[in-house]
Amino acid sequence: MKPSAPALAGLVLVVALLIGLALVHVRRYTVSRPPIGLFVRSDVAVMAVSVVIAPLLYLELPATVVAAVFGLVTVVAIQTAAAPLLGGRPATLAALALCAATWACWLSGHPLPTTLLTDAGLAVAVIGVTGMWVQGGMRAAHVAAFAALLTGYDLIATSLTSLMTRFSDHLHGLPFAPLLVIPGSHGALVAIGLGDLVMLVLFPMAAGKAFGRRPAVTAGALGVAVTALIMALFWWRVVSTAVPVLAFLGPLIVAQYVVWRRLGYRERTVREWRGAMDPRAVEPDPNAPLRAALGAHVPAHLAAGAWVAVDGGLVVGIGPSPGLASRDARANGHVGSLVVRGAKV
């Protein structure tokens, strides 16, 4: 059955809205994260293996058990996203209320409210989890590597085998299913998987943190364009079955990362991103204070055994030992970063 145009357009609009909200949320609010250190390259491999194994494991479990697992994950993810806005306890109560309402609608046999509430919970969860990753140190390079690994897997799992189709059928109609579903006319549904949705939202956030506003907006616009293209293929009946979104999106993410790096952009740290440092700026020279100190003009009358404290290339303290030179500088009102050196070098 051909999906309706409003449902296809609705999915594109939802993706665009979700990307925009995620970019605003990650910039304005600090998401709490577990004390597990920064995101590193080995985490990309762990995530890729998890993505490959998870559907195989879930297919062996009863669908209601899988829904319950996703429900618990959804509660935690919603609380993570909402805590900076509402506070910890209200966010927890809101997450529990949303998930309880979703479960109640499903138990009472109301499929449309179940779908809409599942979509709302999934959208908030994606914003919370991806924001936590980016603020936890996940770099644009990590996202590009992750996208490259998932591109081949998505092609195999979606087009060359029936894995994703069987997984979707296994969870169809259940609450908390990892699918964002837009109901259409005559029962036709338009959906996008959780993994695809995460990558659509994650890379614009990571690109914004790494390279700035322009790369973030570009990444978001290209993600929406890919979604619109795939929806158009459905409308034109070029395709009628599940499409491996990452087969389109993955190479595009990698290409964007390569282009921004070739244009001279460097990856900012979280601290630099918060301070809005230009990612094209020359990296600061950590030895600049020492160079200035060695080049400072020292009065010729000082003996070879004397010590001087230097600040900004100027001698601001003198003494027979390093400690006394620093003390003299502080007595003269200089309490900043001082470099102490011998008078004769």
Short mmCIF file of C-alpha atoms in Angstrom, two decimals:
data_model
loop_
_atom_site.label_atom_id
_atom_site.label_comp_id
_atom_site.label_asym_id
_atom_site.label_seq_id
_atom_site.Cartn_x
_atom_site.Cartn_y
_atom_site.Cartn_z
CA MET A 1 0.00 0.00 0.00
CA LYS A 2 1.37 3.38 -1.03
CA PRO A 3 1.95 5.74 1.94
CA SER A 4 0.01 8.99 1.86
CA ALA A 5 1.74 12.24 0.98
CA PRO A 6 0.88 13.86 4.35
CA ALA A 7 2.48 10.95 6.22
CA LEU A 8 5.64 11.09 4.09
CA ALA A 9 5.89 14.87 4.45
CA GLY A 10 5.11 14.57 8.14
CA LEU A 11 8.09 12.31 8.74
CA VAL A 12 10.40 14.79 7.00
CA LEU A 13 9.03 17.64 9.12
CA VAL A 14 9.40 15.62 12.33
CA VAL A 15 13.02 14.82 11.50
CA ALA A 16 13.75 18.49 10.76
CA LEU A 17 12.07 19.58 13.99
CA LEU A 18 13.93 16.99 16.02
CA ILE A 19 17.30 18.04 14.60
CA GLY A 20 16.56 21.69 15.36
CA LEU A 21 15.42 20.99 18.92
CA ALA A 22 18.47 18.82 19.56
CA LEU A 23 20.84 21.56 18.40
CA VAL A 24 19.17 24.09 20.69
CA HIS A 25 19.02 21.69 23.65
CA VAL A 26 22.67 20.60 23.49
CA ARG A 27 23.87 24.21 23.27
CA ARG A 28 21.72 25.62 26.07
CA TYR A 29 21.55 22.81 28.60
CA THR A 30 24.15 20.59 30.19
CA VAL A 31 22.98 16.99 30.30
CA SER A 32 24.04 14.94 33.30
CA ARG A 33 26.12 11.92 32.37
CA PRO A 34 27.49 8.97 34.34
CA PRO A 35 31.06 9.35 35.67
CA ILE A 36 32.63 7.03 33.10
CA GLY A 37 35.20 9.36 31.57
CA LEU A 38 35.36 10.84 28.09
CA PHE A 39 34.26 9.16 24.90
CA VAL A 40 37.21 7.46 23.16
CA ARG A 41 37.79 5.62 19.88
CA SER A 42 37.34 2.16 21.38
CA ASP A 43 33.80 3.14 22.35
CA VAL A 44 32.94 3.38 18.63
CA ALA A 45 33.78 -0.30 18.17
CA VAL A 46 31.75 -1.26 21.25
CA MET A 47 28.73 0.69 19.98
CA ALA A 48 29.01 -0.86 16.52
CA VAL A 49 29.14 -4.39 17.95
CA SER A 50 26.13 -3.61 20.16
CA VAL A 51 24.11 -2.39 17.18
CA VAL A 52 24.90 -5.58 15.27
CA ILE A 53 24.13 -7.98 18.12
CA ALA A 54 21.08 -6.28 19.68
CA PRO A 55 18.48 -7.13 16.97
CA LEU A 56 19.61 -10.77 16.92
CA LEU A 57 19.14 -11.02 20.67
CA TYR A 58 15.80 -9.21 20.70
CA LEU A 59 14.39 -11.55 18.04
CA GLU A 60 14.90 -14.43 20.46
CA LEU A 61 12.94 -12.73 23.24
CA PRO A 62 9.16 -12.34 23.52
CA ALA A 63 8.04 -9.04 22.02
CA THR A 64 6.52 -7.85 25.31
CA VAL A 65 9.85 -8.43 27.09
CA VAL A 66 11.66 -6.38 24.45
CA ALA A 67 9.05 -3.61 24.82
CA ALA A 68 9.55 -3.62 28.60
CA VAL A 69 13.33 -3.30 28.16
CA PHE A 70 12.92 -0.39 25.76
CA GLY A 71 10.43 1.14 28.17
CA LEU A 72 12.99 1.20 30.98
CA VAL A 73 15.61 2.67 28.66
CA THR A 74 13.11 5.29 27.52
CA VAL A 75 12.39 6.37 31.11
CA VAL A 76 16.08 6.91 31.80
CA ALA A 77 16.69 8.73 28.52
CA ILE A 78 13.69 11.05 28.96
CA GLN A 79 14.79 11.87 32.50
CA THR A 80 18.27 12.68 31.16
CA ALA A 81 16.90 15.09 28.57
CA ALA A 82 14.33 16.74 30.83
CA ALA A 83 16.40 17.12 34.02
CA PRO A 84 18.21 20.33 32.91
CA LEU A 85 14.83 21.94 32.18
CA LEU A 86 12.63 20.61 34.98
CA GLY A 87 15.02 19.46 37.68
CA GLY A 88 15.88 15.89 38.62
CA ARG A 89 12.77 14.76 40.51
CA PRO A 90 10.16 16.46 38.26
CA ALA A 91 11.96 15.05 35.21
CA THR A 92 11.80 11.55 36.68
CA LEU A 93 8.09 11.93 37.42
CA ALA A 94 7.44 13.27 33.92
CA ALA A 95 9.31 10.35 32.33
CA LEU A 96 7.41 7.82 34.43
CA ALA A 97 4.09 9.49 33.64
CA LEU A 98 4.70 9.50 29.88
CA CYS A 99 5.80 5.87 29.82
CA ALA A 100 2.94 4.78 32.10
CA ALA A 101 0.43 6.52 29.82
CA THR A 102 1.98 4.80 26.80
CA TRP A 103 1.72 1.40 28.45
CA ALA A 104 -1.88 2.06 29.60
CA CYS A 105 -2.97 3.04 26.09
CA TRP A 106 -1.51 -0.16 24.70
CA LEU A 107 -3.11 -2.36 27.37
CA SER A 108 -6.49 -0.72 26.80
CA GLY A 109 -6.32 -1.32 23.04
CA HIS A 110 -5.79 2.22 21.71
CA PRO A 111 -3.14 1.91 18.98
CA LEU A 112 -3.06 5.53 17.76
CA PRO A 113 -2.39 7.10 21.21
CA THR A 114 0.15 4.34 21.84
CA THR A 115 1.97 5.25 18.63
CA LEU A 116 1.90 8.99 19.29
CA LEU A 117 3.12 8.66 22.88
CA THR A 118 5.84 6.23 21.79
CA ASP A 119 6.96 8.75 19.17
CA ALA A 120 7.07 11.53 21.77
CA GLY A 121 9.08 9.44 24.20
CA LEU A 122 11.47 8.31 21.46
CA ALA A 123 12.06 11.88 20.28
CA VAL A 124 12.88 13.16 23.76
CA ALA A 125 15.06 10.11 24.45
CA VAL A 126 17.09 10.65 21.29
CA ILE A 127 17.74 14.29 22.22
CA GLY A 128 18.84 13.30 25.72
CA VAL A 129 21.13 10.43 24.75
CA THR A 130 22.83 12.15 21.82
CA GLY A 131 23.32 15.30 23.88
CA MET A 132 24.94 13.26 26.63
CA TRP A 133 27.31 11.66 24.13
CA VAL A 134 28.36 14.96 22.54
CA GLN A 135 28.84 16.74 25.86
CA GLY A 136 30.71 13.68 27.13
CA GLY A 137 33.43 14.12 24.53
CA MET A 138 32.11 12.31 21.47
CA ARG A 139 33.86 13.93 18.54
CA ALA A 140 32.75 14.43 14.96
CA ALA A 141 35.51 11.97 14.00
CA HIS A 142 33.89 9.36 16.23
CA VAL A 143 30.50 9.91 14.60
CA ALA A 144 32.01 9.70 11.11
CA ALA A 145 33.77 6.43 12.00
CA PHE A 146 30.56 5.06 13.53
CA ALA A 147 28.61 6.02 10.40
CA ALA A 148 31.17 4.31 8.18
CA LEU A 149 30.93 1.09 10.19
CA LEU A 150 27.12 1.13 10.18
CA THR A 151 26.75 1.88 6.47
CA GLY A 152 27.71 -1.61 5.36
CA TYR A 153 25.79 -3.25 8.18
CA ASP A 154 22.60 -1.33 7.40
CA LEU A 155 22.84 -2.31 3.74
CA ILE A 156 23.20 -5.97 4.66
CA ALA A 157 20.62 -6.03 7.45
CA THR A 158 17.97 -4.04 5.58
CA SER A 159 18.37 -4.84 1.87
CA LEU A 160 20.34 -8.04 1.53
CA THR A 161 18.72 -9.92 4.41
CA SER A 162 15.37 -9.80 6.19
CA LEU A 163 16.83 -8.99 9.62
CA MET A 164 15.43 -5.47 9.98
CA THR A 165 12.10 -6.44 8.44
CA ARG A 166 11.69 -9.33 10.88
CA PHE A 167 12.75 -7.08 13.77
CA SER A 168 10.19 -4.42 12.83
CA ASP A 169 7.44 -7.01 12.44
CA HIS A 170 8.41 -8.52 15.80
CA LEU A 171 7.76 -5.18 17.56
CA HIS A 172 4.96 -3.81 15.39
CA GLY A 173 2.21 -2.22 17.43
CA LEU A 174 4.01 -2.52 20.76
CA PRO A 175 4.77 0.45 23.03
CA PHE A 176 8.33 1.80 23.11
CA ALA A 177 9.24 0.12 19.82
CA PRO A 178 12.45 1.69 18.43
CA LEU A 179 10.59 3.15 15.46
CA LEU A 180 9.30 6.65 14.94
CA VAL A 181 5.98 6.04 13.17
CA ILE A 182 3.79 8.52 11.31
CA PRO A 183 0.27 7.09 10.84
CA GLY A 184 -1.16 7.45 7.36
CA SER A 185 -4.50 6.99 5.67
CA HIS A 186 -6.02 3.52 5.24
CA GLY A 187 -3.64 2.04 7.77
CA ALA A 188 -0.45 2.81 5.80
CA LEU A 189 2.42 3.71 8.09
CA VAL A 190 5.65 5.63 7.49
CA ALA A 191 8.46 4.88 9.91
CA ILE A 192 12.15 5.46 10.54
CA GLY A 193 14.29 3.29 12.78
CA LEU A 194 15.92 4.44 16.00
CA GLY A 195 19.45 3.93 14.66
CA ASP A 196 18.80 6.08 11.59
CA LEU A 197 17.15 8.75 13.72
CA VAL A 198 20.07 8.82 16.14
CA MET A 199 22.59 9.37 13.33
CA LEU A 200 20.43 12.08 11.73
CA VAL A 201 20.39 13.99 15.03
CA LEU A 202 23.85 13.11 16.32
CA PHE A 203 26.08 14.34 13.52
CA PRO A 204 24.73 17.91 13.35
CA MET A 205 25.27 18.16 17.11
CA ALA A 206 28.79 16.74 16.90
CA ALA A 207 29.64 18.92 13.89
CA GLY A 208 28.40 22.00 15.73
CA LYS A 209 30.52 21.21 18.77
CA ALA A 210 33.56 20.39 16.65
CA PHE A 211 33.45 22.99 13.88
CA GLY A 212 30.81 25.62 14.57
CA ARG A 213 27.35 26.75 13.53
CA ARG A 214 27.77 26.57 9.75
CA PRO A 215 28.80 22.88 9.70
CA ALA A 216 25.99 22.07 12.15
CA VAL A 217 23.35 23.73 9.98
CA THR A 218 24.82 22.11 6.86
CA ALA A 219 24.75 18.66 8.47
CA GLY A 220 21.18 19.15 9.63
CA ALA A 221 20.01 20.37 6.22
CA LEU A 222 21.67 17.44 4.44
CA GLY A 223 20.10 15.00 6.89
CA VAL A 224 16.66 16.43 6.18
CA ALA A 225 17.41 16.33 2.44
CA VAL A 226 18.32 12.63 2.62
CA THR A 227 15.10 11.91 4.52
CA ALA A 228 13.07 13.87 1.96
CA LEU A 229 14.75 12.02 -0.91
CA ILE A 230 13.90 8.63 0.56
CA MET A 231 10.31 9.68 1.19
CA ALA A 232 10.10 10.88 -2.42
CA LEU A 233 11.32 7.47 -3.62
CA PHE A 234 8.41 5.92 -1.75
CA TRP A 235 5.94 8.40 -3.22
CA TRP A 236 7.24 7.76 -6.75
CA ARG A 237 7.08 4.01 -6.04
CA VAL A 238 10.75 3.59 -6.88
CA VAL A 239 10.96 1.61 -3.64
CA SER A 240 8.26 -0.15 -1.69
CA THR A 241 10.17 -1.93 1.08
CA ALA A 242 12.52 -0.88 3.87
CA VAL A 243 15.36 1.39 2.72
CA PRO A 244 18.83 1.37 4.36
CA VAL A 245 18.93 5.05 5.30
CA LEU A 246 22.55 4.87 6.40
CA ALA A 247 23.57 3.67 2.95
CA PHE A 248 22.72 7.24 1.89
CA LEU A 249 23.50 9.10 5.10
CA GLY A 250 26.70 7.33 6.22
CA PRO A 251 28.92 8.27 3.25
CA LEU A 252 27.52 11.81 3.40
CA ILE A 253 28.53 12.12 7.06
CA VAL A 254 32.05 10.89 6.30
CA ALA A 255 32.34 13.26 3.33
CA GLN A 256 31.27 16.25 5.42
CA TYR A 257 33.85 15.48 8.09
CA VAL A 258 36.61 15.20 5.47
CA VAL A 259 35.57 18.45 3.78
CA TRP A 260 35.52 20.50 6.99
CA ARG A 261 38.92 19.17 8.00
CA ARG A 262 40.35 19.92 4.56
CA LEU A 263 39.01 23.46 4.83
CA GLY A 264 41.19 23.98 7.89
CA TYR A 265 38.68 23.40 10.67
CA ARG A 266 39.99 21.60 13.73
CA GLU A 267 37.90 19.78 16.32
CA ARG A 268 37.13 21.87 19.36
CA THR A 269 37.03 20.44 22.84
CA VAL A 270 33.86 20.75 24.91
CA ARG A 271 35.43 23.65 26.83
CA GLU A 272 36.35 25.50 23.63
CA TRP A 273 32.88 24.85 22.23
CA ARG A 274 31.26 26.32 25.33
CA GLY A 275 33.52 29.35 24.93
CA ALA A 276 32.61 29.61 21.21
CA MET A 277 36.27 29.50 20.13
CA ASP A 278 36.74 29.71 16.35
CA PRO A 279 37.61 26.18 15.19
CA ARG A 280 39.78 27.66 12.42
CA ALA A 281 41.88 29.63 14.89
CA VAL A 282 45.51 28.73 15.30
CA GLU A 283 46.01 26.52 18.31
CA PRO A 284 47.63 28.41 21.20
CA ASP A 285 51.33 27.87 21.75
CA PRO A 286 51.72 26.33 25.24
CA ASN A 287 55.34 27.53 25.33
CA ALA A 288 54.48 31.17 24.63
CA PRO A 289 54.94 32.34 28.28
CA LEU A 290 58.34 30.64 28.45
CA ARG A 291 59.45 32.16 25.16
CA ALA A 292 58.41 35.60 26.39
CA ALA A 293 60.26 35.07 29.67
CA LEU A 294 63.48 34.02 27.95
CA GLY A 295 63.28 37.02 25.65
CA ALA A 296 62.57 39.54 28.42
CA HIS A 297 65.05 42.36 28.91
CA VAL A 298 66.89 41.94 32.25
CA PRO A 299 68.80 44.87 33.82
CA ALA A 300 72.52 44.48 33.13
CA HIS A 301 73.56 45.24 36.72
CA LEU A 302 72.05 42.02 38.12
CA ALA A 303 74.53 39.34 39.14
CA ALA A 304 74.68 35.93 37.48
CA GLY A 305 73.24 34.28 40.61
CA ALA A 306 70.12 36.47 40.71
CA TRP A 307 66.62 35.35 39.75
CA VAL A 308 63.87 37.30 38.04
CA ALA A 309 60.10 36.78 37.81
CA VAL A 310 58.68 37.60 34.38
CA ASP A 311 55.08 38.37 33.44
CA GLY A 312 54.16 39.07 29.83
CA GLY A 313 57.79 39.59 28.84
CA LEU A 314 58.45 42.13 31.60
CA VAL A 315 60.59 41.66 34.71
CA VAL A 316 58.26 42.22 37.66
CA GLY A 317 60.26 40.73 40.54
CA ILE A 318 63.92 40.20 41.55
CA GLY A 319 65.50 38.04 44.25
CA PRO A 320 68.47 35.86 45.18
CA SER A 321 66.29 32.73 44.82
CA PRO A 322 63.26 31.69 42.72
CA GLY A 323 60.94 31.93 45.72
CA LEU A 324 62.11 35.39 46.71
CA ALA A 325 61.78 36.59 43.09
CA SER A 326 58.16 35.37 43.07
CA ARG A 327 57.53 36.99 46.45
CA ASP A 328 58.92 40.28 45.16
CA ALA A 329 56.62 40.09 42.13
CA ARG A 330 53.60 39.51 44.36
CA ALA A 331 54.65 42.40 46.55
CA ASN A 332 54.70 44.55 43.41
CA GLY A 333 51.10 43.57 42.69
CA HIS A 334 51.63 40.80 40.13
CA VAL A 335 49.64 37.72 41.13
CA GLY A 336 49.07 36.17 37.71
CA SER A 337 51.02 33.45 35.91
CA LEU A 338 54.70 34.13 36.47
CA VAL A 339 57.77 32.55 34.91
CA VAL A 340 60.91 32.58 37.09
CA ARG A 341 64.32 32.35 35.43
CA GLY A 342 67.93 33.18 36.13
CA ALA A 343 69.00 36.73 35.47
CA LYS A 344 71.75 35.52 33.13
CA VAL A 345 70.76 32.81 30.60
#
